[in-house]
XYZ file of C-alpha atoms in Angstrom:
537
model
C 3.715 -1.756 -16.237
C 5.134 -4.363 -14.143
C 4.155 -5.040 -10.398
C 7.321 -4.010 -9.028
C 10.489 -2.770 -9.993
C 13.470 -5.274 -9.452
C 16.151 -2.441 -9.527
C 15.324 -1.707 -5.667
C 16.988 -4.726 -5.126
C 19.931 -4.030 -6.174
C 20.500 -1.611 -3.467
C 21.722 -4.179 -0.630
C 23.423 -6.197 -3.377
C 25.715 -3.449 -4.228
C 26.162 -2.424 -0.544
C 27.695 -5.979 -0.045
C 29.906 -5.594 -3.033
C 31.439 -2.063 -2.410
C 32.163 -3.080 1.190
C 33.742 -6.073 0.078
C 35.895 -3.447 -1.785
C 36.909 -1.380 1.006
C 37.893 -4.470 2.977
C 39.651 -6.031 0.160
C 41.276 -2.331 -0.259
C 42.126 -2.357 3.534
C 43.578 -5.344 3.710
C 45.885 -4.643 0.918
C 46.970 -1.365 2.869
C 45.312 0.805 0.708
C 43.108 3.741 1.802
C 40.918 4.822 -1.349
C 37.259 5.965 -0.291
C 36.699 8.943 1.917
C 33.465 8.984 3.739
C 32.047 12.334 2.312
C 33.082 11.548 -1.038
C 31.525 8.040 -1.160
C 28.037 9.120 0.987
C 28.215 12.205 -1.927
C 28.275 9.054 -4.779
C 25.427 7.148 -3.361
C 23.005 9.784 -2.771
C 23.662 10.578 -5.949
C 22.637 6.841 -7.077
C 19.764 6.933 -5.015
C 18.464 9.756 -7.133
C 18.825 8.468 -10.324
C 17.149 5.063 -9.401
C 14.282 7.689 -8.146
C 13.898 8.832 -11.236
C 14.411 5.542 -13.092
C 11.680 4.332 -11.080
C 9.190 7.132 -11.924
C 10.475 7.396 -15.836
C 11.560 4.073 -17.170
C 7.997 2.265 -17.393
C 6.969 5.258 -19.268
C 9.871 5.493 -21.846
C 10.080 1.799 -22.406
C 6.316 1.564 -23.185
C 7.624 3.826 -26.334
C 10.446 1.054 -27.401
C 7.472 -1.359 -26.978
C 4.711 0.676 -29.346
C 7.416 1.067 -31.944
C 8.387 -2.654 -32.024
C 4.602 -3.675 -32.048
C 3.713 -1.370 -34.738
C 6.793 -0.574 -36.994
C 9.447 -2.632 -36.752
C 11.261 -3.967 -39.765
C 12.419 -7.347 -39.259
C 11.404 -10.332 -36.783
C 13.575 -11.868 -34.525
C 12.893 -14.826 -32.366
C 13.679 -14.566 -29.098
C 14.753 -18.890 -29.196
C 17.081 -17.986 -31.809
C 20.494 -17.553 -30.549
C 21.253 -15.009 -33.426
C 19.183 -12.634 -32.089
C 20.620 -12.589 -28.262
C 24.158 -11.844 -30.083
C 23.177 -9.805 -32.716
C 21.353 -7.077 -30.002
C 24.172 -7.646 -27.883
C 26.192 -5.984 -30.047
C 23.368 -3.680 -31.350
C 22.594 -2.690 -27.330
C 26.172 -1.844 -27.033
C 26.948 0.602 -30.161
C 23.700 1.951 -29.009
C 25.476 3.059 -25.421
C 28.648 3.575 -27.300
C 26.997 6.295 -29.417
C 25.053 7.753 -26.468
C 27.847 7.774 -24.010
C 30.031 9.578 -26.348
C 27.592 12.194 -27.913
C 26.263 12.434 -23.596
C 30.372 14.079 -23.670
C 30.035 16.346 -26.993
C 26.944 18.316 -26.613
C 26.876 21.164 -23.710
C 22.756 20.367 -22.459
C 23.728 16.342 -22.531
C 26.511 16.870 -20.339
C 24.687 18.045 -17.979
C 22.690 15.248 -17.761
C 26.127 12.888 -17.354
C 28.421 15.178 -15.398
C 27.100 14.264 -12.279
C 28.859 10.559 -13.070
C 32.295 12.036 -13.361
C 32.255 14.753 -10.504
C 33.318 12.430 -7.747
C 37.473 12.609 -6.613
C 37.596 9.246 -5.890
C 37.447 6.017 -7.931
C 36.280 2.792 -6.392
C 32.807 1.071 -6.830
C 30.692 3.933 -5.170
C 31.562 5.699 -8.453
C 29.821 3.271 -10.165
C 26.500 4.118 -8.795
C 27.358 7.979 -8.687
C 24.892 9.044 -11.721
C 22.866 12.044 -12.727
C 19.114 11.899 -11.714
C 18.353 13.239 -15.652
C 20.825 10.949 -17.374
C 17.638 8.365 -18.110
C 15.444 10.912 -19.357
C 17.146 11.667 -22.622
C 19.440 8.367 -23.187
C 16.234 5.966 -24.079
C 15.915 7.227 -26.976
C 19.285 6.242 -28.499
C 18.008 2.623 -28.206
C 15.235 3.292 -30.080
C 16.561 2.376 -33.348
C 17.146 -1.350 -31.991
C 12.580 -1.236 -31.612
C 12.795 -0.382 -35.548
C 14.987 -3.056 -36.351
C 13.117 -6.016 -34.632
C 14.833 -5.870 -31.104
C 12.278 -8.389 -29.188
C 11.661 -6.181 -25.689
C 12.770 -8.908 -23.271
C 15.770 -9.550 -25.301
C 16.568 -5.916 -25.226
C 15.831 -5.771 -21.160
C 18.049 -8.619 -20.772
C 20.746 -7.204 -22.885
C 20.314 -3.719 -20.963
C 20.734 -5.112 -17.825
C 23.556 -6.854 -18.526
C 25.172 -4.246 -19.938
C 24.871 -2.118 -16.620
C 25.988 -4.844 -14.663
C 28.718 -5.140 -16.137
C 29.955 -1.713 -15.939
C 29.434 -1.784 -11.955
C 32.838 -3.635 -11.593
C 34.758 -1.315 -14.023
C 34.662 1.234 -11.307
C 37.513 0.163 -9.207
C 41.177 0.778 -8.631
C 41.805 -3.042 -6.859
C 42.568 -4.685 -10.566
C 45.532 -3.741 -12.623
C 45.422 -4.214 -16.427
C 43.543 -8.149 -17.435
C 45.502 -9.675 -20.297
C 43.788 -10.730 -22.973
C 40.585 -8.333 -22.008
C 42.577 -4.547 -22.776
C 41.637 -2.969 -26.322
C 38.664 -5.527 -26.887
C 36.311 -5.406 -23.837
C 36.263 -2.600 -21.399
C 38.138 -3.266 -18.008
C 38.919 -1.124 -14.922
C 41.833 0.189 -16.458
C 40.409 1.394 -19.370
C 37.362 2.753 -17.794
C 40.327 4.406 -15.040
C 41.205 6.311 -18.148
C 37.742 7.134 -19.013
C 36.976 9.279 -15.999
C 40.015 10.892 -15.224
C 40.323 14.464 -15.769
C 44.335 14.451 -17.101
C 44.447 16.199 -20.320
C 45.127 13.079 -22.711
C 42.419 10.815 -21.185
C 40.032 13.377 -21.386
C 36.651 12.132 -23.164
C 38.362 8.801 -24.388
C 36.871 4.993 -23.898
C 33.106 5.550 -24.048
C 32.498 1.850 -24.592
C 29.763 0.096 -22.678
C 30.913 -4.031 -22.576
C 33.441 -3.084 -25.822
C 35.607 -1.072 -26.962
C 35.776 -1.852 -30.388
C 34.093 0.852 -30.773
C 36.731 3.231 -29.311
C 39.217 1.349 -31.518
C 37.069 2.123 -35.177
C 35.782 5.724 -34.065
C 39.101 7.255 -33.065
C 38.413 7.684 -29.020
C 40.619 4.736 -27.719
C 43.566 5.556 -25.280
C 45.412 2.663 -23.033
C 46.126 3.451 -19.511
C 49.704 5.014 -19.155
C 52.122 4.099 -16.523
C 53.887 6.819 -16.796
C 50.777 9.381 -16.637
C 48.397 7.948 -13.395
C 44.998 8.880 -13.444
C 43.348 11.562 -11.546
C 39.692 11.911 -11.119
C 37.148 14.528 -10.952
C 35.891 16.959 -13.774
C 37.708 20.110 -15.115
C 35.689 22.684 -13.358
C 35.513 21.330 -9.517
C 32.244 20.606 -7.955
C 33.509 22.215 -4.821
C 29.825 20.774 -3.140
C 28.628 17.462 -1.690
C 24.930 19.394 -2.143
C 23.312 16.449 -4.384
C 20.969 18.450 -6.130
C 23.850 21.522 -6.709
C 25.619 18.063 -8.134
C 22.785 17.120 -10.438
C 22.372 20.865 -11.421
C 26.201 22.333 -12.096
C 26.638 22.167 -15.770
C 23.483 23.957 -16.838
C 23.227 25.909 -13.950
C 26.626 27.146 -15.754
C 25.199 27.059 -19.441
C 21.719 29.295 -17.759
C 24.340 32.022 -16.624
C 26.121 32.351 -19.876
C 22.709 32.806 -21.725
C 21.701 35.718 -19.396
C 25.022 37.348 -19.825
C 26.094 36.768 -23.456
C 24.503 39.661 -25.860
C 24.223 37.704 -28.835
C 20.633 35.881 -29.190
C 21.805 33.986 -31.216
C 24.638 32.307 -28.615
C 21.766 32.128 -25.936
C 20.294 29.371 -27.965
C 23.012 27.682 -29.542
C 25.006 27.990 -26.396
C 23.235 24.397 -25.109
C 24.176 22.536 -28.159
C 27.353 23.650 -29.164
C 30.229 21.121 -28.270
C 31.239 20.683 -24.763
C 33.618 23.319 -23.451
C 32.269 25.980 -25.761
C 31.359 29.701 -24.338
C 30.500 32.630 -26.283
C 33.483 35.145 -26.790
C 32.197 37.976 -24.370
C 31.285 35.431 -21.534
C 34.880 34.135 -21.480
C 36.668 37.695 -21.543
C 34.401 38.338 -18.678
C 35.424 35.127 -16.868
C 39.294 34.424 -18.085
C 39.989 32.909 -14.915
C 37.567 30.263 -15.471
C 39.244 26.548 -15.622
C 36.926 25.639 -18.357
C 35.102 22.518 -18.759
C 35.328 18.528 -19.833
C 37.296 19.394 -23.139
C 40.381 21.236 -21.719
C 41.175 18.752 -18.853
C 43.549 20.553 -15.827
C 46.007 18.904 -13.707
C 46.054 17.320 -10.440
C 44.732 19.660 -7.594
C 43.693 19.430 -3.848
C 40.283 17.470 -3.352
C 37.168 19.044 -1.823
C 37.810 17.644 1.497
C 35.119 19.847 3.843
C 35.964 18.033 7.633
C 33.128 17.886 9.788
C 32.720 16.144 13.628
C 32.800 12.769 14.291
C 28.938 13.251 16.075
C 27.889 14.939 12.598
C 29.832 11.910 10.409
C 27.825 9.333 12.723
C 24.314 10.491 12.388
C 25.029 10.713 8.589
C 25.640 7.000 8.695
C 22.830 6.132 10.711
C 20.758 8.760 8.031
C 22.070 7.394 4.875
C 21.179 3.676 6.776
C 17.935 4.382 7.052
C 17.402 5.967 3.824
C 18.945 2.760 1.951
C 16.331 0.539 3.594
C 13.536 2.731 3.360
C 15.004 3.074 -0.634
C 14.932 -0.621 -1.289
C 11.204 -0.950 -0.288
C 10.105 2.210 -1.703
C 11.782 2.024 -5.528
C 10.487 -1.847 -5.172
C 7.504 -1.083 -4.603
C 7.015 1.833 -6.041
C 4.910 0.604 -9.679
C 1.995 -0.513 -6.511
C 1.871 2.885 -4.911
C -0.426 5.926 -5.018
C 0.869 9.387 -6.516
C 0.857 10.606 -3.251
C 2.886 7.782 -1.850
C 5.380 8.017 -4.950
C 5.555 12.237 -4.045
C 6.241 11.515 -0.168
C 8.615 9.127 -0.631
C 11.035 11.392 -3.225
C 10.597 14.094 -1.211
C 11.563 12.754 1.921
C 14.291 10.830 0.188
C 15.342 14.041 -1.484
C 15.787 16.224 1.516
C 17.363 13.250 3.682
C 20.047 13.368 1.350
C 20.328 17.347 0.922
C 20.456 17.272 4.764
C 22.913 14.953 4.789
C 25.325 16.170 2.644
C 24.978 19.143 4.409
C 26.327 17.674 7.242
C 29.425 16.823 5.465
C 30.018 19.948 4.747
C 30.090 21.048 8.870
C 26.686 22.647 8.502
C 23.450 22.275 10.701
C 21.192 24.601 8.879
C 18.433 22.288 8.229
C 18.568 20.627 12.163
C 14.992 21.872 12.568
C 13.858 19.938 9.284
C 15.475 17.290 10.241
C 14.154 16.342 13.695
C 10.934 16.395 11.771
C 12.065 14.677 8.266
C 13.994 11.975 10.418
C 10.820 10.655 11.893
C 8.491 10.678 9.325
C 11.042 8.595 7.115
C 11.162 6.046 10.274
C 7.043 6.223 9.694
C 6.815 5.821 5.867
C 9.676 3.203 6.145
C 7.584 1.413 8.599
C 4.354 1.435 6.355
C 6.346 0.528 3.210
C 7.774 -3.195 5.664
C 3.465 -3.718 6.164
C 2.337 -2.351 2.979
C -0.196 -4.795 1.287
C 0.457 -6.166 -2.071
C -2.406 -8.045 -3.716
C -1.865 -10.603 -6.846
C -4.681 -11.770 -9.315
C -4.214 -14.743 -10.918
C -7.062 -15.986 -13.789
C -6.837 -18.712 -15.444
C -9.763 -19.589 -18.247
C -10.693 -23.569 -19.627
C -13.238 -25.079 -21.559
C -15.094 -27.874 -20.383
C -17.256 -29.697 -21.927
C -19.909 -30.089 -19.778
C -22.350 -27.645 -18.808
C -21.879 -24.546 -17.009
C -23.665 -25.461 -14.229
C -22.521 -28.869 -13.775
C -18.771 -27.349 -13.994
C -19.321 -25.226 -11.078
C -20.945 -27.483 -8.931
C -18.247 -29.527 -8.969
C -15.949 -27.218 -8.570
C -17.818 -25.485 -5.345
C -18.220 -28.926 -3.820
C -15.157 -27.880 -1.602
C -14.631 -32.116 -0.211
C -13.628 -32.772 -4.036
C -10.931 -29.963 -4.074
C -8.337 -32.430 -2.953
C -9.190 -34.616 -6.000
C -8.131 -31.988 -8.699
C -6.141 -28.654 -7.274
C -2.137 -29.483 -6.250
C -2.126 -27.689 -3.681
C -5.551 -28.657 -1.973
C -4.244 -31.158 0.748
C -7.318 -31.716 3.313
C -10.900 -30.186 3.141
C -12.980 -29.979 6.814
C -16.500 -29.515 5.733
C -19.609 -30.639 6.560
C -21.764 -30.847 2.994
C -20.255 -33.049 0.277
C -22.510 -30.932 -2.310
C -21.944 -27.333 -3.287
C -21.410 -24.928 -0.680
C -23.624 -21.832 -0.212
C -23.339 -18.430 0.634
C -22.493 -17.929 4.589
C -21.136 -21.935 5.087
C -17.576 -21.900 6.061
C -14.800 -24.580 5.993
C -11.120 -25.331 6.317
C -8.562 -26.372 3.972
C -4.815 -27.560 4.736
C -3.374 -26.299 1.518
C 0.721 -26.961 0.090
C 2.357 -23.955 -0.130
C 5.966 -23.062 -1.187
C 6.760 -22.545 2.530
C 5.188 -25.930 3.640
C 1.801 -26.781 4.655
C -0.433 -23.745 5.663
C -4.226 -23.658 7.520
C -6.911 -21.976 5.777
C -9.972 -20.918 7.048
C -12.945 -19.991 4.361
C -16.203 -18.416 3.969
C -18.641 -18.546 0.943
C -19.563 -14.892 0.171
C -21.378 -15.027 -2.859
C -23.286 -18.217 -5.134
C -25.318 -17.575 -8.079
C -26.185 -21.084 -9.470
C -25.010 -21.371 -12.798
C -22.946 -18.203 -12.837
C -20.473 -18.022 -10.098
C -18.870 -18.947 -6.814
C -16.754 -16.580 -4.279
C -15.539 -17.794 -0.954
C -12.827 -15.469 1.021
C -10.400 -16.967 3.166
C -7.218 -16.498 5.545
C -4.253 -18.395 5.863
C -3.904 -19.391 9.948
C -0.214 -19.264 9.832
C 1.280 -16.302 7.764
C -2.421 -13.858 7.521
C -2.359 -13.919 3.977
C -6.035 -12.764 2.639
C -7.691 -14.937 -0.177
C -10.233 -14.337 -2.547
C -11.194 -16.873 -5.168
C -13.692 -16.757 -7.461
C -15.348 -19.372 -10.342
C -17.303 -17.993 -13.198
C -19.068 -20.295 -15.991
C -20.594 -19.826 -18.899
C -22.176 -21.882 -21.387
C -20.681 -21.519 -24.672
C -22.324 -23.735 -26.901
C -24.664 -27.582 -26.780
C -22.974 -29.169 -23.274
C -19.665 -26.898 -23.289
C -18.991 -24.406 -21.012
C -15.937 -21.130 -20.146
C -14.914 -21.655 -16.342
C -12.815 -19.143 -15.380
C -10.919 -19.188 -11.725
C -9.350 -16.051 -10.443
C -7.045 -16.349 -7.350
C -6.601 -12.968 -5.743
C -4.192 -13.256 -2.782
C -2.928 -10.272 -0.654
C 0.723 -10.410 0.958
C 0.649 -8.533 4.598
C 4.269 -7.116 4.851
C 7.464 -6.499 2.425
C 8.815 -10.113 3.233
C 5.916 -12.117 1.878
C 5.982 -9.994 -1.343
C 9.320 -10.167 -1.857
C 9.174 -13.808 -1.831
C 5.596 -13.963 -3.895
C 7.395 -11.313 -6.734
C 10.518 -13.955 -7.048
C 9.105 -17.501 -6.316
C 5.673 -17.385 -4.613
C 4.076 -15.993 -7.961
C 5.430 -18.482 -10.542
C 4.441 -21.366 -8.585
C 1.002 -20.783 -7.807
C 0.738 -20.464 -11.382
C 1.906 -23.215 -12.204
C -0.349 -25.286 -10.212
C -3.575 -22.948 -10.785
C -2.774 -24.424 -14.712
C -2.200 -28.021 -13.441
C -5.771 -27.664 -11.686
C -7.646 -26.347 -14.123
C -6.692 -29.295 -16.583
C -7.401 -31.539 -13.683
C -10.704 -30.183 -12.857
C -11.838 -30.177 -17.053
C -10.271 -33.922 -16.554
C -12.695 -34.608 -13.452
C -15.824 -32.899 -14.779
C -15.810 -34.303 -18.266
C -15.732 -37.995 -16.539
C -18.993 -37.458 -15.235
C -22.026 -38.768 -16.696
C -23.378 -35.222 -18.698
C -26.814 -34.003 -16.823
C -29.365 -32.678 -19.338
């Protein structure tokens, strides 16, 4: 699993983007998000990157086993056949998903929740079921079979969602050159409106190709504009209600149909599909995603401007608290990971709420509200601690390795980022001597102050310091072994602990990589150093 999960991130980033929308938008004299609608989309995003945080480790550790143990063909990741091969492969992939997501009844209820909002502009984008992710991984398991390298396949992934985030806009007309071959904002307009001809047409991911050979293409009309929203109305800003609708729909028609046999096939018959006696009890029912409907007023609950404002300063707080949580979130307890969703959940239940002109959860909420302020609080000064071990052979003995190494005034001599040494021995320190190092550090030159903890001679070496200027906590430790006649295994294992969200931010994008890099520079300086000495018998 990795030690954090980069899709937190992308929380501010598209913040910044959809307000540059509704400026853009603005400016143009054009009035196309609604408050309620787009705080609706987002807590809907916020859910599914909940779940994605909790799920995806899990489900890609499956496309990893099944490319370690049975895949077909090799493909290097250098070769530049490979990166456009699963490009394509990664897309048909979605293509297939996406469009089978709109056929079967119990899958569409694990997509609806993308095409329930009445609006269209980026917030859409990151409107998305909670469940979507824990059924479409396994349509890109195929590509694990067929030699997909992982990080190729991450990379492509990514991409591929990235690229849909700017599809979700009504600011760009038609892009010449682009329509029929790669999807655009005007075909993707088509996609998730709810008129009758543009119902379930243009599933394509980055193509649409794939529209054109299967039979599902259809060009934006001028002459028919797009309205958006699903057949049967939402009617609800509730985001679990949201997440919920289509099989909450599907669980009443098994209870009431008579047949057993339509209470099972029921959830995978085709989308739109009822049993006979469920829809002569219901005619007046507007059906689902296969009959489409026509243009109709938008759920459009108005609420107080007091109400609007603490939803703001709600949904504010929950987007930072979000960022650090889902980021953090592969370093955190099970308890942690079950306060966080929960308070996240029932922020945005309250919320919505709220949208609706409702205060039943006021009570809840003068208690949720500050315990979010808390756990936001210890996510900005949660610790983070990074190992680093790096492993050389020397050929010199193992105890003439590491008393070299502990002889803390030779650091300088062999580590990059050892600047100065203050200490008082020129030998190998022992347990309960301290010293000072000025060290080179990505942010400039730091003070540390260290302590030797532990010395077996021969064996190993621990010292634990502090960095003076930033209160970083160090632990590094040298183990030796001999290995054969005058060759020894020294192995050096930095553990450093970050004190609050910005150093491990910085450490998880830049810090990380460097000190890496020169913890492998030192090591071949220090087997450099130690096998120019004169070998002790």
């Amino acid at each position: 699993m990795s030690d954090y999960n980069i899709n937190g991130l992308a929380i501010p980033l598209f913040m910044i983007l959809m307000l540059a929308e509704y400026l853009l938008l603005r400016l143009r004299g054009r009035s196309l998000h609604r408050f309620n609608d787009s705080m609706n989309s987002l807590s809907m995003g916020l859910l599914l990157l909940l779940s994605d945080a909790l799920l995806k480790a899990y489900t890609f550790a499956v496309f990893i086993w099944l490319w370690n143990n049975h895949r077909l063909f090799d493909f290097g990741v250098d070769n530049p056949v490979t990166w456009i091969l699963f490009f394509i492969g990664v897309d048909f992939c979605y293509y297939w998903f996406h469009r089978i997501a709109h056929e079967i009844n119990i899958l569409w209820g694990a997509h609806v929740g993308h095409h329930q909002g009445e609006e269209y502009n980026l917030t859409t984008a990151l409107r998305q079921s909670a469940f979507q992710y824990a059924f479409s991984w396994m349509f890109y398991l195929p590509l694990a079979l067929l030699g997909c390298p992982p990080v190729v396949f991450v990379v492509q992934f990514i991409v591929l969602k990235m690229y849909q985030f700017w599809l979700h806009t009504q600011s760009i007309h038609r892009i010449p050159l682009m329509e029929g071959v790669m999807s655009t904002p005007s075909s993707h307009r088509v996609h998730h409106a709810k008129n009758p001809i543009y119902i379930d047409r243009n599933y394509g991911g980055t193509l649409v190709i794939w529209d054109r050979l299967f039979g599902t293409w259809q060009p934006e009309l001028a002459t028919e504009p797009c309205h958006y929203g699903t057949t049967h109305p939402l009617d609800t800003f509730n985001p679990i209600k949201a997440n919920l609708q289509h099989w909450s729909m599907l669980a009443r028609d098994t209870r009431a149909t008579a047949r057993w046999q339509d209470k099972l096939l029921l959830w995978v018959r085709p989308t739109g599909w009822r049993p006979a006696d469920c829809l002569a009890m219901d005619a007046g029912d507007p059906g689902m995603q296969k009959n489409g409907c026509a243009e109709r007023p938008k759920y459009n609950p108005q609420t107080t401007r007091g109400k609007k404002a603490y939803v703001a300063f709600s949904m504010a707080v929950t987007f930072v608290m979000c960022t650090l949580f889902i980021f953090l979130s592969p370093q955190l307890s099970a308890l942690q990971l079950a306060a966080g969703v929960l308070l996240v959940i029932s922020g945005l239940v309250i919320a919505n709420d709220l949208l609706e002109n409702r205060s039943r959860y006021r009570w809840g909420e003068a208690l949720r509200m500050p315990l979010m302020l808390w756990f936001a609080v210890s996510l900005w000064t949660f610790p983070v601690t990074t190992q680093i071990v790096d492993t050389i052979t020397i050929e010199r003995s193992a105890s003439q390795s590491l008393d070299y190494a502990s002889s803390v005034s030779r650091w300088p001599e062999w580590h990059p980022q050892s600047m100065q040494t203050e200490v008082g021995s020129t030998g190998s320190l022992q347990t309960g001597e301290h010293f000072n190092e000025v060290i080179d550090t990505p942010l400039g030159q730091n003070r540390v102050s260290w302590e030797v903890i532990s010395r077996s001679q021969g064996e190993h070496w621990r010292v634990r310091g502090v960095n003076l200027d930033n209160e970083v906590g160090i632990v590094l430790t040298y183990r030796v072994r001999n290995t054969g006649a005058g060759v020894s295994e020294f192995e050096r294992t930095l553990q450093y602990t970050m004190p609050n969200f910005p150093l491990v931010l910085v450490n998880a994008l830049h810090f990380k990589g460097v000190i890496e890099r020169k913890s492998e520079q030192g090591l071949q300086r220090l087997k450099t150093a130690v096998e120019g000495l004169p070998a002790v018998p």
